[in-house]
Tab-separated table of C-alpha atoms and ligand atoms in Angstrom:
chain	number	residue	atom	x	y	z
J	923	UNK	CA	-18.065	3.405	17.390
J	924	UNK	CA	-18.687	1.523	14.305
J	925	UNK	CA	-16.464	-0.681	12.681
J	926	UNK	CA	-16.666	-2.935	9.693
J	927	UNK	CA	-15.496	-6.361	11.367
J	928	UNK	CA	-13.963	-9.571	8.777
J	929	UNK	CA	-15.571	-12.262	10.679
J	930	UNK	CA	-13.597	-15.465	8.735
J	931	UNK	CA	-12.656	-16.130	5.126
J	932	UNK	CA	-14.771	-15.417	2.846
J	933	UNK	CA	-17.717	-13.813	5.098
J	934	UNK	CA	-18.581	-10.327	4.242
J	935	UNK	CA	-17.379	-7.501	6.086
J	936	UNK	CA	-19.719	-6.582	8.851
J	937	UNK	CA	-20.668	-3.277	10.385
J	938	UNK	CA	-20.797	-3.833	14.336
J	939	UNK	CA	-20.786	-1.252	17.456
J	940	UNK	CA	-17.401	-1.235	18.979
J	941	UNK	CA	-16.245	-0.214	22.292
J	942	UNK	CA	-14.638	3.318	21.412
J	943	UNK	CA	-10.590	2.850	21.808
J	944	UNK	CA	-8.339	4.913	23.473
J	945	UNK	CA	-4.201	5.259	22.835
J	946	UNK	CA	-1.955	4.591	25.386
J	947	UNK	CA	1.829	5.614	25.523
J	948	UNK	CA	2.805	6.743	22.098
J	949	UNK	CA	-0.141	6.560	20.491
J	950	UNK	CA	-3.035	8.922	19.106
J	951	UNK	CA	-6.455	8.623	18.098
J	952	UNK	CA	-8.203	9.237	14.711
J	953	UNK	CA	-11.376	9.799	14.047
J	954	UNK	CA	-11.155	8.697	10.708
J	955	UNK	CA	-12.819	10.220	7.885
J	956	UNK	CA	-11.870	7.971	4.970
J	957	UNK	CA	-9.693	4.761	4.187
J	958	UNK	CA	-8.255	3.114	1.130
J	959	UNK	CA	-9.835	-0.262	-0.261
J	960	UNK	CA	-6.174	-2.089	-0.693
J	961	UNK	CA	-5.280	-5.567	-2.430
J	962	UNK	CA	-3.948	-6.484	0.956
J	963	UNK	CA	-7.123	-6.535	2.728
J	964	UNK	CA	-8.581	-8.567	0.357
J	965	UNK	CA	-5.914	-11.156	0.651
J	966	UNK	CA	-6.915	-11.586	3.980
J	967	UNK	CA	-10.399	-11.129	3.119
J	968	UNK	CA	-9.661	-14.554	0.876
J	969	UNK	CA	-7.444	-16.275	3.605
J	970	UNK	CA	-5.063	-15.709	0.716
J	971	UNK	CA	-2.961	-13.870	3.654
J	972	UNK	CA	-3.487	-15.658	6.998
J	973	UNK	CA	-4.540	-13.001	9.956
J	974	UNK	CA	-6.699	-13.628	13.358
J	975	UNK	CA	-10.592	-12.630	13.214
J	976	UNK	CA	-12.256	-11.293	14.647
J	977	UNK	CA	-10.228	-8.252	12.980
J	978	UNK	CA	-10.630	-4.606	11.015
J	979	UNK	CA	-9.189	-4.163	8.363
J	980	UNK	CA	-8.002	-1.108	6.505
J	981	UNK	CA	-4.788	0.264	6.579
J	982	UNK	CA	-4.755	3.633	4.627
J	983	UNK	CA	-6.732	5.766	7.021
J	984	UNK	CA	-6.902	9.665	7.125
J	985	UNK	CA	-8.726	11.715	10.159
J	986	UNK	CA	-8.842	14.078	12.211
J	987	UNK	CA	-6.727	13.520	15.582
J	988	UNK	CA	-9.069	13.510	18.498
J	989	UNK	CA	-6.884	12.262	21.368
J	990	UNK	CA	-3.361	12.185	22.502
J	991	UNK	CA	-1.466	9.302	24.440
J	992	UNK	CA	1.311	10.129	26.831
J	993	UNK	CA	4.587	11.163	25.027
J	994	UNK	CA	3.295	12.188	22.038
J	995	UNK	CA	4.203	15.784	21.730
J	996	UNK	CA	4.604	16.635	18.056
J	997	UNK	CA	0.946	16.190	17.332
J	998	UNK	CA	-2.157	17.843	18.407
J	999	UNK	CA	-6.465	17.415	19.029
J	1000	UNK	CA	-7.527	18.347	15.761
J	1001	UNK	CA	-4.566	17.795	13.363
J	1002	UNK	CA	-5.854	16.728	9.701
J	1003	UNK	CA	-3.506	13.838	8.970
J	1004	UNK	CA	-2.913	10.537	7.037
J	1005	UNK	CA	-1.010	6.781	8.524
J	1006	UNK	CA	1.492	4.881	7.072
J	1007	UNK	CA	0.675	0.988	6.668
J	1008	UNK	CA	3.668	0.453	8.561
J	1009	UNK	CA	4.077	1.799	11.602
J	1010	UNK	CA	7.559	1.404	12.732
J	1011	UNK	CA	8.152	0.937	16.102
J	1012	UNK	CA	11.512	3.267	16.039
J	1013	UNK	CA	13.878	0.870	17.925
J	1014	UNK	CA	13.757	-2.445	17.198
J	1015	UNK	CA	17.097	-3.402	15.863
J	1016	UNK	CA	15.784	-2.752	12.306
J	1017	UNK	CA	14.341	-0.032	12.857
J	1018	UNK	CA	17.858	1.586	14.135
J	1019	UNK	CA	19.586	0.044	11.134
J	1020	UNK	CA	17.173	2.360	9.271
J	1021	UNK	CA	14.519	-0.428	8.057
J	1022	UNK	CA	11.701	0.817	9.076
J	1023	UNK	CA	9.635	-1.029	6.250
J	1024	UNK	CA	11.140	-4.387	8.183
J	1025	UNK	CA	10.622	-3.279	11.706
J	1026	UNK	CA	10.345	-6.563	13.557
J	1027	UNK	CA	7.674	-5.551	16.399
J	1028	UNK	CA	5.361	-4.583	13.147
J	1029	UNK	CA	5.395	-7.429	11.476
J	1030	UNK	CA	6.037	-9.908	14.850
J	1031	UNK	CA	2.923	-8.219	16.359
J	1032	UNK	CA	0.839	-6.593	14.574
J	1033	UNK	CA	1.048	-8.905	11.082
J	1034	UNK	CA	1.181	-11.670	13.008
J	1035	UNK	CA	-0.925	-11.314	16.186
J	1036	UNK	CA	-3.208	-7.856	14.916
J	1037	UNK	CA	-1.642	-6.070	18.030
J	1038	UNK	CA	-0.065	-3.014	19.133
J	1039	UNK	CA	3.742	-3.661	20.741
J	1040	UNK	CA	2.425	-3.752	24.090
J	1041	UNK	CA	0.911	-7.444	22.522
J	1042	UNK	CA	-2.615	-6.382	22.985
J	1043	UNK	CA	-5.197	-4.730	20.750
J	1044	UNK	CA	-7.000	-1.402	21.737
J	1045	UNK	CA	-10.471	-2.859	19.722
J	1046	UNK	CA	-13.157	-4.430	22.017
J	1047	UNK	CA	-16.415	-5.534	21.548
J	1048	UNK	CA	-18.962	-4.473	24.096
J	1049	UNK	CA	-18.870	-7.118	25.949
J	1050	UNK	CA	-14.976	-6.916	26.353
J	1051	UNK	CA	-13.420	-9.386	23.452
J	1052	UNK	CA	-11.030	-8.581	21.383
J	1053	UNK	CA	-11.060	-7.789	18.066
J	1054	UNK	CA	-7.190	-7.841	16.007
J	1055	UNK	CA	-6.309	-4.782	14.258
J	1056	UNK	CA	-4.596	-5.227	10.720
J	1057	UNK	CA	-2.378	-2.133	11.000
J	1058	UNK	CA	-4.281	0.628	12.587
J	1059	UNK	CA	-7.791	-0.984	11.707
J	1060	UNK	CA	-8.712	1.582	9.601
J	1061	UNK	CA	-12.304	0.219	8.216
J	1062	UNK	CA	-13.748	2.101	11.189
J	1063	UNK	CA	-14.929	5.304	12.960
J	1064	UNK	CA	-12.175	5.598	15.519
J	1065	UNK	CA	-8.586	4.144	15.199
J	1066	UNK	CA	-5.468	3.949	17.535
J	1067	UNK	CA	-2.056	3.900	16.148
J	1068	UNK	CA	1.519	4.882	16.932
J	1069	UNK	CA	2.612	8.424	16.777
J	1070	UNK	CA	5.256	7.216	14.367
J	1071	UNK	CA	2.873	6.401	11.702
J	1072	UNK	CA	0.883	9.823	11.898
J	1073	UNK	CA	1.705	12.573	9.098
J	1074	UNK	CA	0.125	15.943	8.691
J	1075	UNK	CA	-2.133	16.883	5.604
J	1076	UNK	CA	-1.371	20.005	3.996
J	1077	UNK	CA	-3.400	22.929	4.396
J	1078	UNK	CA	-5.272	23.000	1.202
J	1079	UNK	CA	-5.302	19.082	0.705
J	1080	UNK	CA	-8.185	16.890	0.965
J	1081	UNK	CA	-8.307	13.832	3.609
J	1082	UNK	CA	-9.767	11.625	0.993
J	1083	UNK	CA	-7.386	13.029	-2.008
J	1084	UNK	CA	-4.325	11.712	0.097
J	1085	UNK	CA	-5.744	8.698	2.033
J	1086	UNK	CA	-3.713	5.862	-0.068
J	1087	UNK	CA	-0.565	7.701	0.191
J	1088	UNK	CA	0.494	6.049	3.118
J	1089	UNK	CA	0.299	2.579	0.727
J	1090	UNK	CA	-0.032	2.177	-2.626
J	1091	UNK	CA	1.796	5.653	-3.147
J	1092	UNK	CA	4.423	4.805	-0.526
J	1093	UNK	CA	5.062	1.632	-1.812
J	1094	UNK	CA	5.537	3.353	-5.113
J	1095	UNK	CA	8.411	5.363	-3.786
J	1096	UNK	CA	9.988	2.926	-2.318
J	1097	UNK	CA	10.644	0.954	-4.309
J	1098	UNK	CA	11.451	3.398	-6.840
J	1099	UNK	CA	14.016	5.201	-4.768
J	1100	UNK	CA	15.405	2.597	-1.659
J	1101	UNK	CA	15.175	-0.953	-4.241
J	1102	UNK	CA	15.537	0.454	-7.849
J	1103	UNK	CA	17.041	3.726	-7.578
J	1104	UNK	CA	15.701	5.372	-10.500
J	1105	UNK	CA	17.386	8.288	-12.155
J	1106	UNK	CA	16.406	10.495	-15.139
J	1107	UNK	CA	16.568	9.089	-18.683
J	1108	UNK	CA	15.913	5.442	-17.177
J	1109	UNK	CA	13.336	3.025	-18.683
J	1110	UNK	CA	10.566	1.223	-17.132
J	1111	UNK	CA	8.363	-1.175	-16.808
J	1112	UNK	CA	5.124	-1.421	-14.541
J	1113	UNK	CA	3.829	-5.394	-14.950
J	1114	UNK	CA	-0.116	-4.297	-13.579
J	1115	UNK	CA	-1.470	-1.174	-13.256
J	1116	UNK	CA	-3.991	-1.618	-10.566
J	1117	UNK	CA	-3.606	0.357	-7.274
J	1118	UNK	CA	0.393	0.295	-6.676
J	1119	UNK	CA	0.789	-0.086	-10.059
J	1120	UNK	CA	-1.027	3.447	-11.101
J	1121	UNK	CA	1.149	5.303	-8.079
J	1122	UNK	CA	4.048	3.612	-9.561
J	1123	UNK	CA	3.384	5.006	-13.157
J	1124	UNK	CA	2.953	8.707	-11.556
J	1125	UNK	CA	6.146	8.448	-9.147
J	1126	UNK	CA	7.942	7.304	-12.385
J	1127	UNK	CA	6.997	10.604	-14.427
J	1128	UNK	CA	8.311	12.624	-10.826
J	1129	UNK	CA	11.046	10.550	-11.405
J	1130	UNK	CA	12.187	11.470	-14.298
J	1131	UNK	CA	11.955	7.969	-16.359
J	1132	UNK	CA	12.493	8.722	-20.103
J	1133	UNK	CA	9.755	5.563	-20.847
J	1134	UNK	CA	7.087	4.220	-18.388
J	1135	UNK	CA	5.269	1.167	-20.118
J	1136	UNK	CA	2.667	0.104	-18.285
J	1137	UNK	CA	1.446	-3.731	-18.932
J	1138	UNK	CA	-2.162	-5.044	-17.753
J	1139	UNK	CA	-4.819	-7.658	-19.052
J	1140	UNK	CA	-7.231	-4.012	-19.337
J	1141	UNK	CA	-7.381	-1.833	-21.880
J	1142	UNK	CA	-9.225	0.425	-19.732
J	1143	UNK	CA	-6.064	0.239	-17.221
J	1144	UNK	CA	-4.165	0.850	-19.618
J	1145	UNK	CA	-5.686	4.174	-21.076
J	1146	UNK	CA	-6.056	5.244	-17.216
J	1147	UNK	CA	-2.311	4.732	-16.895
J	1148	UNK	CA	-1.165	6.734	-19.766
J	1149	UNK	CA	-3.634	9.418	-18.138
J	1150	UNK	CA	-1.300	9.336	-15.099
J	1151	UNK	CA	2.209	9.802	-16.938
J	1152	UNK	CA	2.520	5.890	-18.860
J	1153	UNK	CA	4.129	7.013	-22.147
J	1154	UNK	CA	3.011	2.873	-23.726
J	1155	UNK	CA	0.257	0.172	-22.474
J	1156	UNK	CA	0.834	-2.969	-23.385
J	1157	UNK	CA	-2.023	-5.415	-23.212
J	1158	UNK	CA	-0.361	-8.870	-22.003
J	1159	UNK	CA	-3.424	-10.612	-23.192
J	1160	UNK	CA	-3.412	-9.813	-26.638
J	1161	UNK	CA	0.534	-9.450	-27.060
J	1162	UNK	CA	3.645	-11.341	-26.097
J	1163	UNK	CA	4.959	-8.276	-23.591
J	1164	UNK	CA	8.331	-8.935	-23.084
J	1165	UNK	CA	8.613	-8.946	-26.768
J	1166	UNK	CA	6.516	-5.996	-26.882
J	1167	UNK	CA	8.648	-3.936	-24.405
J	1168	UNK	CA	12.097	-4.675	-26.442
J	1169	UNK	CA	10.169	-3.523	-29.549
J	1170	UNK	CA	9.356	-0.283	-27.414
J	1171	UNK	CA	13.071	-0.068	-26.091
J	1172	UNK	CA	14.698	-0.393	-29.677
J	1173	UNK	CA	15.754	-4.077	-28.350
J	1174	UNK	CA	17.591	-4.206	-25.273
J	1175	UNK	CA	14.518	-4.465	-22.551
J	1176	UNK	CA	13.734	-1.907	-19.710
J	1177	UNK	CA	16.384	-0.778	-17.248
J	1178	UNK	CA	13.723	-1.545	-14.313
J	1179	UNK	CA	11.059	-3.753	-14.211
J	1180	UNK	CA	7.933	-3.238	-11.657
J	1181	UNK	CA	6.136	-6.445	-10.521
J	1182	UNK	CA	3.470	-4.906	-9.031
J	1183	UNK	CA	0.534	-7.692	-8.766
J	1184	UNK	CA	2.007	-10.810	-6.910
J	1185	UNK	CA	1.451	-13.704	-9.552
J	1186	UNK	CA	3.618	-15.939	-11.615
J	1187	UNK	CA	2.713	-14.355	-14.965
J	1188	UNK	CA	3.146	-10.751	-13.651
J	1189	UNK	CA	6.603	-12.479	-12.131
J	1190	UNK	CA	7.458	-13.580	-15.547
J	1191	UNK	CA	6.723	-10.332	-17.484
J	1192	UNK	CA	8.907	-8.503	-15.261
J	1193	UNK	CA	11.695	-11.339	-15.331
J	1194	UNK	CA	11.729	-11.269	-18.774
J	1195	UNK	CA	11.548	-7.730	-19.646
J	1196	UNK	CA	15.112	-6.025	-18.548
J	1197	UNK	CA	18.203	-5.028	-20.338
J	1198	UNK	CA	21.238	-7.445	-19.132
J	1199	UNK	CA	22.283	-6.029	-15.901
J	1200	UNK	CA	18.604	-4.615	-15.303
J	1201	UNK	CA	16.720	-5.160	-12.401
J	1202	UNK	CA	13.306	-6.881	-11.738
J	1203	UNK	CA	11.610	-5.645	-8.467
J	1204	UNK	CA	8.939	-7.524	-6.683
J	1205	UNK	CA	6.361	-5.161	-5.387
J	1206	UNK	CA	3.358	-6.987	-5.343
J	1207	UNK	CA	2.360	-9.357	-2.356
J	1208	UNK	CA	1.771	-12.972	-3.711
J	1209	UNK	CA	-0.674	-15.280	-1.753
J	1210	UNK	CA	1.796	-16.981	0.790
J	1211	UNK	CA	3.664	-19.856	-0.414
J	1212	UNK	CA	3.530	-18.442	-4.471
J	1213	UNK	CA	7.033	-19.421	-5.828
J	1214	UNK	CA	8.318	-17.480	-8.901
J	1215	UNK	CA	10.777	-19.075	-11.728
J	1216	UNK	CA	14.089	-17.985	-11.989
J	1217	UNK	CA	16.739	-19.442	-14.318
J	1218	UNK	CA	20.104	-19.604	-12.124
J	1219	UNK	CA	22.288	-19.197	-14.984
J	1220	UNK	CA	20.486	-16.549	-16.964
J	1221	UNK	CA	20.859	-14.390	-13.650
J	1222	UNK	CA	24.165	-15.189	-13.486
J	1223	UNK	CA	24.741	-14.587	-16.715
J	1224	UNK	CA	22.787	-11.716	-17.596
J	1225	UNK	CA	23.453	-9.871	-14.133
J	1226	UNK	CA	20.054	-9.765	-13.480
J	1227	UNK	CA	19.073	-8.168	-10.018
J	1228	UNK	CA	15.961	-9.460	-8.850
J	1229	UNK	CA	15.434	-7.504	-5.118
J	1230	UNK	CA	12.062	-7.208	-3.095
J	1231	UNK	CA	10.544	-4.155	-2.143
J	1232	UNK	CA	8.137	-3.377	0.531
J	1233	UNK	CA	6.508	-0.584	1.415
J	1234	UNK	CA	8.726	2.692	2.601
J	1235	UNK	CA	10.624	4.094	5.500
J	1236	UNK	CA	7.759	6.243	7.115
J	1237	UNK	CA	9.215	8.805	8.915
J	1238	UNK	CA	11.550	9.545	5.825
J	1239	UNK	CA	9.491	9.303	2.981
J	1240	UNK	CA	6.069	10.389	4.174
J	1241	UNK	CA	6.985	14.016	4.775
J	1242	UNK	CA	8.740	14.242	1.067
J	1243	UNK	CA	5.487	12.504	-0.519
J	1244	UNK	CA	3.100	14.904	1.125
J	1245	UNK	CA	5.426	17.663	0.626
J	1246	UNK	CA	5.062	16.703	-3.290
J	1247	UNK	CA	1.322	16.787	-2.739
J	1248	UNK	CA	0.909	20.024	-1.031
J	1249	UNK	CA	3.171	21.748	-4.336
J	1250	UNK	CA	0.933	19.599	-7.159
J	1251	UNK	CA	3.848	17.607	-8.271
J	1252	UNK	CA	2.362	14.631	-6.823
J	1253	UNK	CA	-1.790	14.117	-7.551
J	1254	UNK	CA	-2.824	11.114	-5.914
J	1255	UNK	CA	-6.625	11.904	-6.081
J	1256	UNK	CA	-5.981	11.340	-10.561
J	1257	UNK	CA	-5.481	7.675	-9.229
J	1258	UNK	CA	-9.037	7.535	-6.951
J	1259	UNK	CA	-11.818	6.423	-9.355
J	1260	UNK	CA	-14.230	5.677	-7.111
J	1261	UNK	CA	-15.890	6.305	-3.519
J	1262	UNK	CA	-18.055	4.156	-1.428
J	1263	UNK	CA	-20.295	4.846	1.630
J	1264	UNK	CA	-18.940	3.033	4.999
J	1265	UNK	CA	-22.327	1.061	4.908
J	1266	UNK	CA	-21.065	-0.086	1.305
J	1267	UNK	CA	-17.254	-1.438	2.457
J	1268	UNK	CA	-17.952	-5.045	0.900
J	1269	UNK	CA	-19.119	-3.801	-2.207
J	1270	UNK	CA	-15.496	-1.922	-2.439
J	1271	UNK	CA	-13.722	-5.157	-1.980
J	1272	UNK	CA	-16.127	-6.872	-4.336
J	1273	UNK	CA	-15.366	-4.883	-6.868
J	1274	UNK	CA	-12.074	-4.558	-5.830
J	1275	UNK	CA	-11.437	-8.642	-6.334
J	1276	UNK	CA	-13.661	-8.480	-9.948
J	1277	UNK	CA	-11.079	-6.508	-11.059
J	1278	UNK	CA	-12.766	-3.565	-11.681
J	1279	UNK	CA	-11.166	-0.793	-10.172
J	1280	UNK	CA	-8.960	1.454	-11.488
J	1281	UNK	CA	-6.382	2.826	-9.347
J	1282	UNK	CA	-8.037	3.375	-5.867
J	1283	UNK	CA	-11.405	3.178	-4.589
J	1284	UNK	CA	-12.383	5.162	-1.613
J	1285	UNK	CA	-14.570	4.290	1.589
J	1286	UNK	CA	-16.017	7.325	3.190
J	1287	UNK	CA	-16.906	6.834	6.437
J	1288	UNK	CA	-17.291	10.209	7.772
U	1202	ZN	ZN1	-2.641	-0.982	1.074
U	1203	ZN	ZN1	10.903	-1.446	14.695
């Protein structure tokens, strides 16, 4: 199969024949037909976010399933379906707390090491050495993952249309619904409006938030996020947007505040833009060792509740999200801008770190 292989930081993707992989226990493969361009990848891309090469990267991969492992039983040869990032291992001590989104064995193996639990990879070059998987490996024609992060597509709903949601739009609803618990008539704030950002916006309006603002340096973010449900942009390049946001709020600052980039300024919007009491969640993954501001006696006083939020609990929240697709309350494809041609993937990441995507970009590699 081909695979689009990061080679070391700062070398292009490359396109390379792969010995075709095959699941073991657990496990299914996908022939995939398209995959998400995510910030994450291009952190690693960067070295931003250290990860063994070789490796393949892509982690928001839909398919067809074209081969079963032993004890999978709830899936079948030919089932349209879309991963989760995570893929929770189901019984790993956080995992049975309910954590999925913290499962040890993910992040101990596969973030660390690009492996499956067993601690080895199912990606091969011909000649027979390894090549690390960042989540499933989704940049490619074939990938194996565990059963547990497989979801079927509704009837009706296109692979492509629904490729991110097991991301950016899962990402979204978590941390609108485990960290911030939103409820109707709340107010928020969405500090970057690129990929997690734009799901955030739309998950907002499902929501039920009385104000979304969104913030971004781009106007043309901006208008694309009051497309998806944003009821104010605020450009933080041209305006002071904390002040900007307690104009919009008749003074008192946003109830929630989405960090949704991983900087220090994004950090600071979000810090500085919620009522007393309000909360400030960290979405966005900031290049490792990035260290945020926080004024110990403002949180004190002001009861600020600053939390971290990462990704979703799978097996819970991937059925309700699709099941939101398949009814139209939910339109991930409003968020895809753009598609690129497998034989294109770099260009997507290009782009991608020029800042010139809006929402999602696509690679189609089937
Ligand atoms: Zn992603
Ligand atoms: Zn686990």
């Amino acid at each position: 199969m081909r695979a689009a292989v990061h080679t070391g930081v700062d070398e292009p993707m490359r396109i390379e024949e792969l010995a075709d992989p095959g699941p073991r226990s657990g496990e299914i493969t996908l022939d995939i037909t398209s995959c998400g361009a995510c910030h994450s990848d291009l952190h690693v891309l960067r070295g931003e976010l250290p990860f063994p090469t070789p490796s393949v990267l892509g982690h928001e991969a839909a398919g067809v399933v074209s081969e079963i492992g032993p004890g999978v039983d709830d899936l079948q040869v030919g089932d349209r379906v879309v991963t989760s990032f995570i893929m929770p291992c189901g019984n790993c001590p956080q995992c049975t707390r309910g954590n999925e989104e913290i499962c040890t064995r993910f992040f101990g193996y596969n973030r660390a090491k690009g492996q499956l639990y067993d601690g080895d990879t199912r990606l091969f070059r011909p000649g027979g050495d390894p090549v690390w998987m960042y989540s499933m490996g989704g940049l490619a024609e074939r990938a194996v993952t565990p059963a547990t992060s497989v979801y079927r597509v509704p009837e009706g709903v296109e692979l492509a249309d629904v490729a991110s949601v097991g991301c950016s739009t899962m990402t979204a609803y978590g941390a609108l619904r485990h960290a911030a618990d939103v409820r109707v008539g709340d107010t928020v704030a969405v500090v970057a409006a690129g990929g997690v950002g734009s799901a955030l916006v739309q998950l907002a309006a499902t929501f039920g938030a009385a104000q979304i603002i969104a913030v971004d340096i781009s106007d043309e973010k901006l208008t694309a996020a009051k497309q998806l449900g944003a009821t104010h942009g605020v450009n933080s390049a041209q305006v002071d947007a904390p002040e900007a946001i307690r104009e919009l709020t008749g003074g008192r600052g946003v109830d929630v505040a989405f960090e949704a980039l991983g900087s220090v300024p994004t950090f600071g919007i979000a810090r500085d833009s919620v009522v007393d009491g309000g909360q400030v969640v960290v979405v966005g993954i900031a290049p490792k060792g990035t260290a945020g501001e926080l004024d110990l006696a403002t949180i004190a006083r002001r009861k600020l509740q600053v939390k971290g939020s990462y990704g979703a609990k799978p097996r819970r929240d991937m059925p309700v999200l699709l099941d939101l697709v398949a009814r139209g309350q939910l339109r991930p494809q409003d968020a895809v801008s753009r598609h690129y041609p497998f034989e294109q993937v770099q260009e997507a990441y290009d782009a991608l770190g020029r800042g010139e995507v809006r929402g999602r970009a696509i690679v189609d590699i089937a």
